[in-house]
Short mmCIF file of C-alpha atoms and ligand atoms in Angstrom, two decimals:
data_model
loop_
_atom_site.label_atom_id
_atom_site.label_comp_id
_atom_site.label_asym_id
_atom_site.label_seq_id
_atom_site.Cartn_x
_atom_site.Cartn_y
_atom_site.Cartn_z
CA MET H 14 10.86 -14.84 8.20
CA THR H 15 11.82 -11.38 6.96
CA GLU H 16 13.90 -10.95 3.56
CA ILE H 17 15.82 -8.06 2.68
CA VAL H 18 16.44 -6.63 -0.84
CA HIS H 19 19.20 -3.97 -1.19
CA VAL H 20 18.90 -1.18 -3.57
CA GLY H 21 22.49 -0.26 -4.05
CA LEU H 22 22.18 3.15 -5.70
CA GLU H 23 25.19 5.08 -4.84
CA GLY H 24 24.62 7.90 -2.12
CA ARG H 25 20.88 6.92 -2.23
CA ALA H 26 21.03 3.15 -1.27
CA TYR H 27 18.13 1.60 0.67
CA ASP H 28 16.83 -1.62 2.08
CA ILE H 29 13.45 -3.27 1.25
CA HIS H 30 12.15 -5.51 4.18
CA ILE H 31 9.76 -8.20 3.10
CA GLY H 32 7.67 -10.28 5.63
CA PRO H 33 4.95 -10.45 7.95
CA GLY H 34 4.49 -8.30 11.22
CA LEU H 35 6.75 -5.38 10.04
CA LEU H 36 4.09 -2.83 11.06
CA ASP H 37 4.37 -4.12 14.59
CA ARG H 38 8.39 -3.67 14.15
CA ALA H 39 8.24 -0.30 12.48
CA GLY H 40 9.83 1.58 15.10
CA ALA H 41 12.69 -0.54 15.45
CA LEU H 42 13.40 -0.40 11.72
CA ILE H 43 12.78 3.33 11.20
CA SER H 44 14.61 4.43 14.26
CA PRO H 45 17.98 4.33 12.76
CA LEU H 46 16.81 7.13 10.20
CA LEU H 47 15.56 9.29 12.99
CA ARG H 48 17.14 12.50 14.29
CA ARG H 49 14.23 13.04 16.68
CA PRO H 50 11.66 10.29 17.75
CA ARG H 51 8.77 11.61 15.51
CA VAL H 52 7.46 10.90 12.25
CA VAL H 53 4.35 12.03 10.21
CA ILE H 54 2.32 9.49 8.26
CA ILE H 55 0.03 10.10 5.24
CA SER H 56 -2.36 7.30 4.58
CA ASP H 57 -5.84 6.74 2.93
CA GLU H 58 -9.29 6.07 4.95
CA ASN H 59 -9.41 2.36 3.88
CA VAL H 60 -5.81 1.61 5.04
CA ALA H 61 -5.61 3.79 7.96
CA GLY H 62 -8.95 2.29 9.09
CA LEU H 63 -7.42 -1.28 9.04
CA HIS H 64 -3.89 -0.92 9.92
CA LEU H 65 -3.07 2.73 11.15
CA GLU H 66 -3.36 1.69 14.86
CA THR H 67 -0.93 -1.24 14.57
CA LEU H 68 1.85 0.98 12.59
CA ARG H 69 1.37 3.65 15.48
CA LYS H 70 1.67 1.10 18.23
CA GLY H 71 4.85 -0.38 16.36
CA LEU H 72 6.41 3.24 16.44
CA GLU H 73 5.34 3.83 19.98
CA LYS H 74 7.36 0.75 21.13
CA ASN H 75 10.16 2.74 20.21
CA GLY H 76 9.34 5.88 21.75
CA ILE H 77 8.43 7.22 18.30
CA THR H 78 5.34 9.65 18.22
CA SER H 79 3.39 10.08 14.99
CA GLU H 80 0.71 12.46 13.49
CA ALA H 81 -1.17 11.19 10.62
CA LEU H 82 -3.07 12.88 7.59
CA VAL H 83 -5.83 10.37 6.30
CA LEU H 84 -6.73 11.16 2.58
CA PRO H 85 -9.68 9.66 0.59
CA PRO H 86 -9.02 6.53 -1.24
CA GLY H 87 -8.70 6.34 -5.17
CA GLU H 88 -6.88 7.22 -8.04
CA SER H 89 -8.22 11.03 -7.86
CA THR H 90 -6.41 11.52 -4.78
CA LYS H 91 -3.31 11.50 -7.04
CA SER H 92 -3.95 15.34 -8.02
CA TRP H 93 -2.87 18.75 -7.45
CA ARG H 94 -5.47 19.30 -4.86
CA TYR H 95 -4.51 16.37 -2.57
CA LEU H 96 -0.80 17.15 -3.09
CA GLU H 97 -1.30 20.80 -2.00
CA GLN H 98 -3.19 19.34 0.98
CA ALA H 99 -0.29 16.96 1.78
CA VAL H 100 2.43 19.48 1.37
CA GLU H 101 0.68 22.24 3.52
CA TRP H 102 -0.17 19.67 6.15
CA LEU H 103 3.45 18.59 6.17
CA LEU H 104 4.41 22.40 6.83
CA ASP H 105 1.78 22.62 9.47
CA GLN H 106 3.47 19.71 11.40
CA LYS H 107 6.66 21.71 11.05
CA VAL H 108 8.46 18.78 9.26
CA GLU H 109 12.15 19.66 8.97
CA ARG H 110 14.78 18.72 6.24
CA ASN H 111 16.00 16.00 8.67
CA ASP H 112 12.51 14.37 9.46
CA VAL H 113 11.08 11.36 7.72
CA VAL H 114 7.82 11.16 6.13
CA LEU H 115 5.85 7.70 6.06
CA ALA H 116 3.85 6.80 2.84
CA PHE H 117 1.42 4.13 4.27
CA GLY H 118 -0.88 2.79 1.48
CA GLY H 119 -0.94 1.43 -1.95
CA GLY H 120 0.29 3.12 -5.06
CA VAL H 121 -1.77 6.12 -5.00
CA ILE H 122 -0.53 7.13 -1.60
CA GLY H 123 3.16 6.00 -2.39
CA ASP H 124 3.48 8.12 -5.41
CA LEU H 125 1.63 11.15 -3.96
CA VAL H 126 3.41 11.26 -0.65
CA GLY H 127 6.81 10.51 -2.47
CA PHE H 128 6.34 13.49 -4.62
CA ALA H 129 5.33 15.54 -1.66
CA ALA H 130 8.53 14.47 0.15
CA ALA H 131 10.36 15.42 -3.01
CA ILE H 132 9.36 18.93 -3.17
CA LEU H 133 9.05 19.73 0.38
CA ARG H 134 12.15 22.08 1.51
CA ARG H 135 13.58 20.87 -1.54
CA GLY H 136 13.57 17.15 -0.47
CA VAL H 137 12.92 15.24 2.62
CA ARG H 138 13.53 11.60 3.26
CA PHE H 139 10.38 9.28 3.13
CA VAL H 140 9.72 5.67 4.10
CA GLN H 141 7.30 3.55 1.90
CA VAL H 142 5.19 1.33 3.86
CA PRO H 143 3.26 -0.25 0.77
CA THR H 144 -0.08 -2.26 1.80
CA SER H 145 -1.18 -3.45 -1.61
CA LEU H 146 0.42 -6.24 -3.63
CA LEU H 147 0.71 -3.78 -6.54
CA ALA H 148 2.73 -1.30 -4.36
CA GLN H 149 4.92 -3.97 -2.64
CA VAL H 150 6.29 -5.45 -5.85
CA ASP H 151 6.22 -2.27 -7.99
CA SER H 152 5.65 1.52 -7.04
CA SER H 153 7.04 1.46 -3.82
CA VAL H 154 10.45 0.50 -5.33
CA GLY H 155 12.71 2.54 -7.68
CA GLY H 156 11.67 6.36 -6.66
CA LYS H 157 9.17 6.92 -9.34
CA THR H 158 6.76 9.60 -7.55
CA GLY H 159 4.03 11.81 -8.75
CA ILE H 160 0.48 12.65 -9.63
CA ASN H 161 -1.63 12.54 -12.64
CA ALA H 162 -2.53 15.55 -14.96
CA PRO H 163 -5.81 15.95 -16.88
CA GLN H 164 -3.60 15.38 -19.93
CA GLY H 165 -2.62 11.87 -18.51
CA LYS H 166 -1.62 9.66 -15.57
CA ASN H 167 1.98 10.23 -13.79
CA LEU H 168 2.75 13.20 -16.04
CA ILE H 169 3.87 15.19 -13.16
CA GLY H 170 6.56 13.95 -10.76
CA ALA H 171 10.15 13.27 -9.60
CA PHE H 172 12.57 10.73 -9.05
CA HIS H 173 12.98 10.44 -5.34
CA GLN H 174 14.19 7.35 -3.65
CA PRO H 175 12.80 6.11 -0.39
CA SER H 176 15.05 5.77 2.36
CA LEU H 177 13.73 2.51 3.47
CA VAL H 178 10.67 -0.01 2.35
CA LEU H 179 8.76 -2.04 4.64
CA ALA H 180 6.58 -4.42 2.83
CA ASP H 181 4.42 -6.09 5.49
CA THR H 182 3.06 -9.35 3.76
CA GLU H 183 0.54 -9.95 6.57
CA VAL H 184 -1.22 -6.80 5.48
CA LEU H 185 -2.09 -8.53 2.05
CA GLY H 186 -4.36 -10.61 3.87
CA THR H 187 -7.01 -7.74 3.98
CA LEU H 188 -6.95 -7.30 0.24
CA THR H 189 -9.94 -8.15 -1.66
CA THR H 190 -9.33 -11.11 -4.24
CA ARG H 191 -9.56 -8.62 -7.08
CA ASP H 192 -7.13 -6.21 -5.72
CA PHE H 193 -4.68 -9.12 -4.97
CA LEU H 194 -4.85 -10.56 -8.29
CA ALA H 195 -4.47 -7.12 -9.96
CA GLY H 196 -1.31 -6.78 -8.04
CA TYR H 197 -0.52 -10.20 -9.16
CA GLY H 198 -0.41 -8.83 -12.83
CA GLU H 199 2.75 -6.96 -11.89
CA VAL H 200 4.22 -10.20 -10.13
CA VAL H 201 3.76 -12.33 -13.33
CA LYS H 202 5.00 -9.48 -15.43
CA TYR H 203 8.62 -9.90 -13.83
CA GLY H 204 8.75 -13.75 -14.65
CA MET H 205 7.60 -12.82 -18.24
CA LEU H 206 10.09 -10.10 -18.60
CA GLY H 207 13.23 -11.61 -17.35
CA ASP H 208 13.04 -14.89 -15.33
CA SER H 209 11.60 -18.04 -16.98
CA VAL H 210 12.55 -19.94 -13.78
CA PHE H 211 10.43 -17.43 -11.80
CA PHE H 212 7.43 -17.73 -14.11
CA GLN H 213 7.75 -21.59 -13.80
CA TRP H 214 7.57 -21.18 -10.16
CA LEU H 215 4.61 -19.04 -10.28
CA GLU H 216 2.72 -21.60 -12.40
CA GLY H 217 3.20 -24.05 -9.58
CA ASN H 218 2.90 -21.98 -6.53
CA ALA H 219 1.00 -18.52 -7.23
CA SER H 220 -2.27 -20.00 -6.60
CA CYS H 221 -1.03 -20.99 -2.95
CA ALA H 222 0.31 -17.19 -2.64
CA ALA H 223 -3.24 -16.09 -3.83
CA SER H 224 -4.94 -18.33 -1.09
CA GLY H 225 -2.77 -16.87 1.64
CA ASP H 226 0.53 -19.09 1.78
CA MET H 227 3.01 -16.74 3.67
CA ALA H 228 6.21 -18.27 2.44
CA ALA H 229 4.71 -18.19 -1.10
CA ARG H 230 3.88 -14.60 -0.86
CA ILE H 231 7.04 -13.53 0.55
CA HIS H 232 8.96 -15.39 -2.20
CA ALA H 233 6.58 -13.88 -4.92
CA VAL H 234 7.21 -10.39 -3.34
CA LYS H 235 11.08 -11.14 -3.06
CA ARG H 236 11.77 -12.21 -6.46
CA SER H 237 10.02 -9.34 -8.20
CA VAL H 238 11.55 -6.76 -5.98
CA GLU H 239 14.75 -8.20 -6.49
CA MET H 240 14.24 -8.06 -10.16
CA LYS H 241 13.11 -4.47 -10.09
CA ALA H 242 15.82 -3.26 -7.90
CA ALA H 243 18.55 -4.86 -10.30
CA ILE H 244 16.83 -3.04 -13.11
CA VAL H 245 16.58 0.28 -11.13
CA MET H 246 20.27 0.02 -10.33
CA ARG H 247 21.21 -0.50 -14.04
CA ASP H 248 18.93 2.42 -15.12
CA GLU H 249 17.40 4.59 -12.43
CA THR H 250 15.77 7.27 -14.62
CA GLU H 251 14.70 5.13 -17.32
CA GLN H 252 17.17 5.82 -20.25
CA GLY H 253 17.09 2.34 -21.17
CA ASP H 254 16.45 -1.17 -19.59
CA ARG H 255 13.93 0.19 -16.93
CA ALA H 256 11.32 0.54 -19.69
CA LEU H 257 11.43 -3.47 -19.78
CA LEU H 258 9.34 -2.95 -16.70
CA ASN H 259 6.66 -1.53 -18.89
CA LEU H 260 5.93 -5.10 -20.60
CA GLY H 261 2.24 -4.96 -21.28
CA HIS H 262 1.94 -1.31 -20.43
CA THR H 263 1.57 0.10 -23.91
CA PHE H 264 -1.60 -1.97 -24.54
CA CYS H 265 -2.59 -1.46 -20.71
CA HIS H 266 -2.53 2.32 -20.95
CA ALA H 267 -4.65 2.49 -23.93
CA LEU H 268 -7.27 0.21 -22.38
CA GLU H 269 -7.24 2.06 -19.01
CA ALA H 270 -7.90 5.15 -20.84
CA ALA H 271 -10.71 3.58 -22.99
CA THR H 272 -12.22 2.63 -19.74
CA GLY H 273 -11.73 5.92 -18.07
CA TYR H 274 -9.50 4.58 -15.41
CA SER H 275 -12.45 3.20 -13.67
CA ASP H 276 -13.28 0.15 -11.70
CA ARG H 277 -13.88 -1.57 -15.28
CA LEU H 278 -10.40 -2.29 -15.37
CA LEU H 279 -7.76 -1.98 -12.58
CA HIS H 280 -4.22 -1.02 -13.66
CA GLY H 281 -2.81 -4.61 -12.84
CA GLU H 282 -5.77 -6.24 -14.60
CA GLY H 283 -4.64 -4.16 -17.68
CA VAL H 284 -1.14 -5.21 -17.36
CA ALA H 285 -2.17 -8.84 -17.55
CA ILE H 286 -4.20 -8.38 -20.58
CA GLY H 287 -1.32 -6.02 -22.03
CA CYS H 288 1.18 -8.88 -21.33
CA ALA H 289 -0.99 -11.47 -23.27
CA LEU H 290 -1.22 -9.13 -26.12
CA ALA H 291 2.37 -8.23 -26.07
CA PHE H 292 3.34 -11.93 -26.29
CA GLU H 293 0.68 -12.49 -29.22
CA LEU H 294 2.24 -9.66 -30.98
CA SER H 295 5.80 -11.26 -30.69
CA ALA H 296 4.48 -14.53 -31.54
CA ARG H 297 3.02 -13.10 -34.81
CA MET H 298 6.24 -11.08 -35.52
CA GLY H 299 7.93 -14.67 -35.18
CA LEU H 300 10.00 -13.59 -32.36
CA CYS H 301 8.77 -16.34 -29.95
CA SER H 302 6.79 -19.36 -30.68
CA GLN H 303 2.92 -19.61 -30.42
CA GLU H 304 3.36 -21.93 -27.38
CA ASP H 305 4.41 -18.71 -25.36
CA PRO H 306 1.39 -16.52 -25.52
CA SER H 307 -0.65 -19.77 -25.14
CA ARG H 308 1.22 -20.53 -21.67
CA VAL H 309 0.85 -17.15 -20.68
CA ARG H 310 -2.85 -16.82 -21.23
CA ALA H 311 -3.40 -20.47 -19.56
CA HIS H 312 -1.42 -19.50 -16.32
CA LEU H 313 -3.56 -16.12 -16.27
CA ARG H 314 -6.66 -18.10 -16.75
CA ASP H 315 -5.66 -20.74 -14.05
CA MET H 316 -5.40 -17.58 -11.74
CA LYS H 317 -8.88 -16.72 -12.78
CA MET H 318 -7.62 -13.18 -13.93
CA LYS H 319 -8.74 -11.17 -16.76
CA VAL H 320 -6.87 -12.47 -19.79
CA ASP H 321 -8.79 -11.07 -22.92
CA LEU H 322 -10.59 -7.99 -24.06
CA SER H 323 -13.89 -9.99 -23.71
CA ASP H 324 -13.04 -10.00 -19.95
CA ILE H 325 -13.59 -5.99 -20.03
CA GLN H 326 -17.26 -5.29 -19.57
CA GLY H 327 -18.90 -2.52 -21.66
CA GLU H 328 -17.89 -0.83 -24.91
CA LEU H 329 -14.51 -0.62 -26.19
CA PRO H 330 -13.14 1.79 -29.09
CA ASP H 331 -12.00 -0.13 -32.34
CA ALA H 332 -8.38 -1.04 -33.16
CA ASP H 333 -7.77 2.39 -34.60
CA GLY H 334 -9.40 4.04 -31.46
CA LEU H 335 -7.02 1.95 -29.13
CA ILE H 336 -3.83 2.74 -31.23
CA ALA H 337 -4.66 6.39 -31.11
CA LEU H 338 -4.91 5.93 -27.26
CA MET H 339 -1.51 4.42 -27.24
CA GLY H 340 -0.02 7.38 -29.12
CA GLN H 341 -0.87 9.61 -26.17
CA ASP H 342 1.43 7.34 -23.98
CA LYS H 343 4.62 8.41 -22.19
CA LYS H 344 6.34 5.64 -24.10
CA VAL H 345 6.20 7.49 -27.36
CA VAL H 346 9.65 8.49 -28.55
CA ASP H 347 10.20 10.75 -31.43
CA GLY H 348 6.72 10.28 -32.31
CA LYS H 349 7.17 6.31 -32.47
CA LEU H 350 5.47 3.92 -30.33
CA ARG H 351 7.73 1.86 -28.25
CA PHE H 352 6.89 -1.74 -27.49
CA ILE H 353 8.24 -4.37 -24.90
CA LEU H 354 8.18 -7.77 -26.86
CA ALA H 355 9.65 -11.04 -26.07
CA ARG H 356 11.77 -13.72 -27.62
CA GLY H 357 10.43 -16.11 -25.06
CA ILE H 358 9.15 -16.19 -21.52
CA GLY H 359 11.71 -14.17 -19.63
CA GLU H 360 13.40 -12.68 -22.42
CA ALA H 361 11.67 -9.41 -23.13
CA PHE H 362 13.28 -6.52 -25.06
CA ILE H 363 12.40 -2.84 -26.10
CA THR H 364 11.76 -2.07 -29.68
CA SER H 365 10.08 0.64 -31.85
CA ASP H 366 10.40 -1.42 -34.92
CA VAL H 367 6.71 -2.58 -34.93
CA ASP H 368 4.57 -2.67 -38.02
CA PRO H 369 1.45 -0.67 -37.00
CA ASP H 370 -0.68 -3.20 -39.25
CA LEU H 371 0.27 -5.85 -37.15
CA VAL H 372 -0.48 -4.24 -34.00
CA ARG H 373 -4.05 -3.29 -35.68
CA ALA H 374 -4.45 -6.95 -36.63
CA VAL H 375 -3.65 -8.29 -33.11
CA LEU H 376 -6.27 -5.88 -31.53
CA SER H 377 -8.80 -6.41 -34.35
CA ASP H 378 -8.80 -10.26 -33.63
CA ALA H 379 -8.80 -9.78 -29.85
CA LEU H 380 -11.94 -7.14 -30.29
CA ARG H 381 -13.47 -9.70 -32.75
CA ALA H 382 -13.31 -12.26 -30.05
CA ARG H 383 -15.64 -10.17 -27.76
CA GLY H 384 -18.31 -11.06 -30.10
N1 LIG Q 429 6.37 1.12 -12.64
C1 LIG Q 429 7.61 1.04 -13.71
C2 LIG Q 429 8.81 1.70 -13.06
O1 LIG Q 429 8.79 1.99 -11.85
O2 LIG Q 429 9.63 2.01 -13.80
#
């Protein structure tokens, strides 16, 4: 039942394995990378409590010993403080240039540990073992690693591709519904940005995936990863096409900043709302038909996801306040905001040519609908 997606970057190629039971088979899958039968694992308390023993047993089956560092869960772990702790621990463990570090957790752990691996001894190899849906379909693939700065998210980091990704879809069974659906925000994004057939498949099958159907989960993760891999192969360092992966993110980052990067809005929830707003803006610019944003919103509603600004609890800034927050985003180029818009479902493109008054109108209407 395992699917494999190959990321064919020259000199840095790797496979992404997708399927159930991969923690149990981790030893067999990681062995070919090792010069000595030993790995170090960095995880967080939640993931370690649920799954570390299974992973270690899976490694032991192939005679691989392991040491583990367990960090606190949550976005605040993506910081200088925990980067320092991780790097010093890796040095204490006498990790050598030829050793392999395992990042075992969601996006926070993957980004932090990938960055630690990038800078340790000027770069050691690492394996991503993503445990959240968001990490499996997005952050574990493509080599973006890093930590947050007080000035903003992901502002310190490096491109460092993993040597292998093991996306165990069985582990998704321990996610809360909210976390699963937040990750689903990134899945549906792939359909919206580049594959209308996948979007249509999701309209018919995503609820089965959400309620545990393994074949549907594997297909959803595989198609997402295939699309991400193809984009990363074209544009590893985001000089062009890779920015398509940011569909919905210009709005999302403003909403995340407005809600203090808190539980009020998870990243994937912000992506879903951001995609709905990006389609609304596209329709108002006459780029796509009015049916497209309606279809996007209907599907997100069917999935019981956050869709509108009214689904965000508490105060939000006004439209100008949100636009100001967008201006602090990494997607500002030469002082101009860059948007990912769409000519239809599956037909996204990148543009800086957007009338700010129209953005303001879309946001004002969305805020007004909150009542
Ligand atoms: N998460 C967007 C990217 O990897 O480029």
